[in-house]
């Protein structure tokens, strides 16, 4: 488990990083801090593997804070300012992310973290790293479902319908159990009755998502976080 500490004086920036990290397996957010002083207290008590650090903060700036640490964790800088990049890399940071941070760029930074600690990214990003598929029981037969083939999944009370590129399968299961078998970085629950494949989205509005010519509603309780994640994917 990679233990993370987030440090930024702006709530939206913290919220975005929290959303991104929650989509990765094997990552744990130990604390989210709004100042370097607060972060210093956390680092004294906890073993942190990866520090996401803003630069422009009141009282103590991020890079000045980093210089005070005798044995700092691996660091990914998150900032709106380009001009500190050279100084950051001089401090041996893993990566330098410019806000606003798209999810794809965030994933690249995580990849670089794994390169630093000599762990293969593909074996750590997903809980089921060796699997790009799962099996479902249909008419007493185990059918392989390839992640990349899935368009979306629909709940039908005690059943689910899996819509894929080449077929539609009705499976006796609930959508929560199916969700547990899916990759968090590839799929997203957008409604109590729907899970969608992120890379199959062709368009979206505040109320629905389009996959090809299919419109899938966004649940009201999901909408704020879902739109934030999709917009930054």
C-alpha positions as a printed Julia matrix, in Angstrom:
233×3 Matrix{Float64}:
   0.0     0.0     0.0
   1.38    3.4    -1.04
   0.76    5.9     1.76
   0.05    9.39    0.43
   0.05   12.86    1.97
  -1.65   15.74    0.13
  -0.57   19.32    0.83
  -2.33   22.28   -0.78
  -3.96   25.41    0.63
  -6.86   25.23   -1.85
  -9.8    22.88   -1.24
 -10.6    22.25   -4.95
  -7.03   21.09   -5.55
  -7.17   18.74   -2.56
 -10.56   17.4    -3.66
  -9.33   16.68   -7.17
  -6.28   14.75   -5.94
  -8.43   12.8    -3.49
 -10.77   11.81   -6.33
  -7.88   10.72   -8.53
  -6.16    8.71   -5.81
  -9.39    6.95   -4.84
  -9.53    5.6    -8.38
  -6.23    3.78   -7.85
  -5.91    0.57   -5.91
  -3.0     0.07   -3.52
  -3.01    3.77   -2.59
  -4.05    5.17    0.79
  -4.52    8.83    1.7
  -3.06    9.26    5.18
  -3.95   12.95    5.44
  -4.89   16.02    3.44
  -3.24   19.17    4.78
  -3.85   22.81    3.97
  -0.43   24.07    5.06
   3.16   22.89    5.18
   3.14   23.32    8.97
   0.25   20.89    9.28
   1.99   18.46    6.92
   5.18   18.57    8.98
   3.27   17.26   12.0
   1.85   14.39    9.94
   5.27   13.4     8.57
   6.67   13.26   12.11
   4.05   10.67   13.06
   3.47    8.71    9.86
   5.61    6.87    7.32
   4.68    8.61    4.07
   5.64    7.05    0.73
   4.41    9.73   -1.65
   3.89   13.45   -1.02
   1.74   15.58   -3.33
   2.98   19.1    -2.66
   1.76   22.53   -3.73
   4.31   25.36   -3.91
   2.6    28.69   -3.32
   1.23   28.41    0.22
   1.09   30.93    3.08
   3.7    30.95    5.88
   5.93   28.24    4.38
   6.16   27.52    0.66
   6.2    23.96   -0.6
   9.8    23.82   -1.81
  11.06   25.52    1.36
   9.16   22.91    3.36
  10.7    20.13    1.28
  14.19   21.47    2.02
  13.55   21.11    5.77
  12.92   17.36    5.54
  15.93   15.18    6.33
  14.55   12.03    4.72
  11.7    13.2     2.51
   9.28   10.78    0.85
   8.99   10.69   -2.91
   7.45   13.98   -4.05
   5.13   15.0    -6.87
   4.75   18.77   -7.16
   1.28   20.12   -8.0
   1.29   23.82   -8.88
  -0.01   26.5   -11.22
   3.49   27.98  -11.62
   6.0    26.79  -14.22
   8.95   28.78  -12.94
   9.84   26.49  -10.04
  10.35   23.36  -12.15
  14.16   23.48  -12.29
  14.42   24.07   -8.55
  11.97   21.23   -7.97
  13.94   18.75  -10.05
  17.11   19.86   -8.27
  15.4    18.57   -5.12
  14.94   15.18   -6.81
  11.17   15.3    -7.16
   9.41   12.53   -9.07
   7.31   14.8   -11.28
   6.06   18.35  -11.7
   2.33   18.67  -12.45
   0.82   21.93  -13.68
  -2.73   22.78  -12.65
  -5.33   22.08  -13.85
  -4.16   18.46  -13.78
  -5.81   16.04  -16.25
  -6.21   12.48  -15.03
  -4.02   11.09  -17.83
  -1.16   13.36  -16.76
  -1.69   12.33  -13.14
  -1.43    8.65  -14.12
   1.84    9.37  -15.92
   3.21   10.86  -12.7
   2.18    7.72  -10.8
   3.97    5.66  -13.44
   7.12    7.69  -12.8
   6.75    7.09   -9.08
   6.74    3.34   -9.68
   9.79    3.64  -11.9
  11.58    5.37   -9.02
  10.75    2.65   -6.53
  11.37   -0.03   -9.16
   7.88   -1.49   -9.12
   6.08   -2.13  -12.4
   3.17    0.26  -12.78
   0.86   -2.28  -14.37
   1.29   -4.58  -11.37
   0.36   -1.91   -8.87
  -2.25    0.33  -10.43
  -4.96   -2.29  -10.39
  -6.04   -4.64   -7.64
  -6.38   -7.32  -10.28
  -3.19   -6.38  -12.07
  -2.79   -9.6   -13.99
  -6.42   -9.61  -15.1
  -7.93   -7.57  -17.89
 -11.07   -9.7   -17.71
 -13.43  -11.53  -15.39
 -15.92  -14.37  -15.67
 -19.7   -14.37  -15.27
 -22.09  -17.28  -14.97
 -24.64  -17.45  -17.78
 -26.81  -20.57  -18.1
 -24.35  -22.61  -16.02
 -21.49  -21.57  -18.28
 -18.57  -19.3   -17.27
 -18.29  -16.53  -19.87
 -15.14  -14.42  -20.1
 -15.78  -10.65  -20.18
 -12.88   -8.55  -21.46
 -12.63   -5.13  -19.78
 -11.84   -3.37  -23.03
 -14.97   -4.79  -24.7
 -17.4    -3.38  -22.11
 -19.39   -0.28  -23.05
 -21.59   -0.02  -19.96
 -23.38   -2.15  -17.38
 -27.04   -1.79  -16.48
 -28.82   -2.97  -13.33
 -32.05   -4.96  -13.72
 -32.94   -5.48  -10.03
 -31.63   -9.01   -9.33
 -29.81   -9.13  -12.67
 -27.37   -6.99  -14.62
 -27.07   -6.53  -18.36
 -23.5    -6.18  -19.63
 -23.37   -4.23  -22.88
 -20.18   -4.94  -24.79
 -18.92   -4.33  -28.31
 -20.17   -7.65  -29.67
 -22.87   -8.87  -27.31
 -25.28   -8.18  -24.47
 -25.31  -10.61  -21.57
 -27.86  -10.83  -18.77
 -26.28  -12.12  -15.58
 -27.93  -13.06  -12.28
 -26.04  -10.73   -9.96
 -26.34   -7.25   -8.49
 -24.48   -4.26   -9.86
 -22.46   -3.82   -6.66
 -20.88   -7.27   -6.97
 -20.03   -6.64  -10.61
 -18.52   -3.26   -9.71
 -16.14   -4.97   -7.26
 -14.64   -6.99  -10.12
 -13.95   -3.98  -12.33
 -10.89   -1.76  -12.59
 -11.47    1.54  -10.77
  -9.35    3.45  -13.25
 -11.33    2.15  -16.25
 -14.92    2.13  -15.0
 -17.13    4.56  -13.13
 -20.45    4.2   -11.31
 -22.56    7.13  -12.56
 -25.98    6.08  -11.31
 -27.33    3.46   -8.94
 -28.28    1.48  -12.05
 -25.33    2.17  -14.37
 -21.57    1.69  -14.6
 -19.79    3.09  -17.64
 -16.44    2.49  -19.32
 -14.58    5.8   -19.15
 -12.78    5.49  -22.47
 -16.03    4.7   -24.31
 -17.61    8.08  -23.5
 -18.32   10.03  -26.69
 -20.07   13.05  -25.11
 -21.59   14.2   -21.84
 -23.75   16.91  -20.29
 -24.57   17.73  -16.69
 -27.41   15.21  -16.8
 -26.26   12.34  -18.97
 -23.39   10.54  -20.67
 -23.38    9.36  -24.27
 -21.71    6.15  -25.37
 -22.27    6.01  -29.11
 -25.98    6.7   -29.59
 -26.91    5.53  -26.07
 -27.73    8.12  -23.39
 -27.02    7.08  -19.81
 -28.38    9.23  -16.96
 -26.1    10.65  -14.28
 -27.61   10.13  -10.83
 -28.19   13.33   -8.86
 -26.17   12.05   -5.89
 -23.26   11.2    -8.2
 -23.25   14.23  -10.51
 -20.78   16.64   -8.87
 -17.97   14.13   -8.42
 -18.68   12.32  -11.7
 -18.52   15.45  -13.84
 -15.29   16.51  -12.14
 -13.68   13.13  -12.84
 -14.87   12.96  -16.46
 -13.81   16.54  -17.21
 -10.28   15.78  -16.04
  -9.95   12.34  -17.63
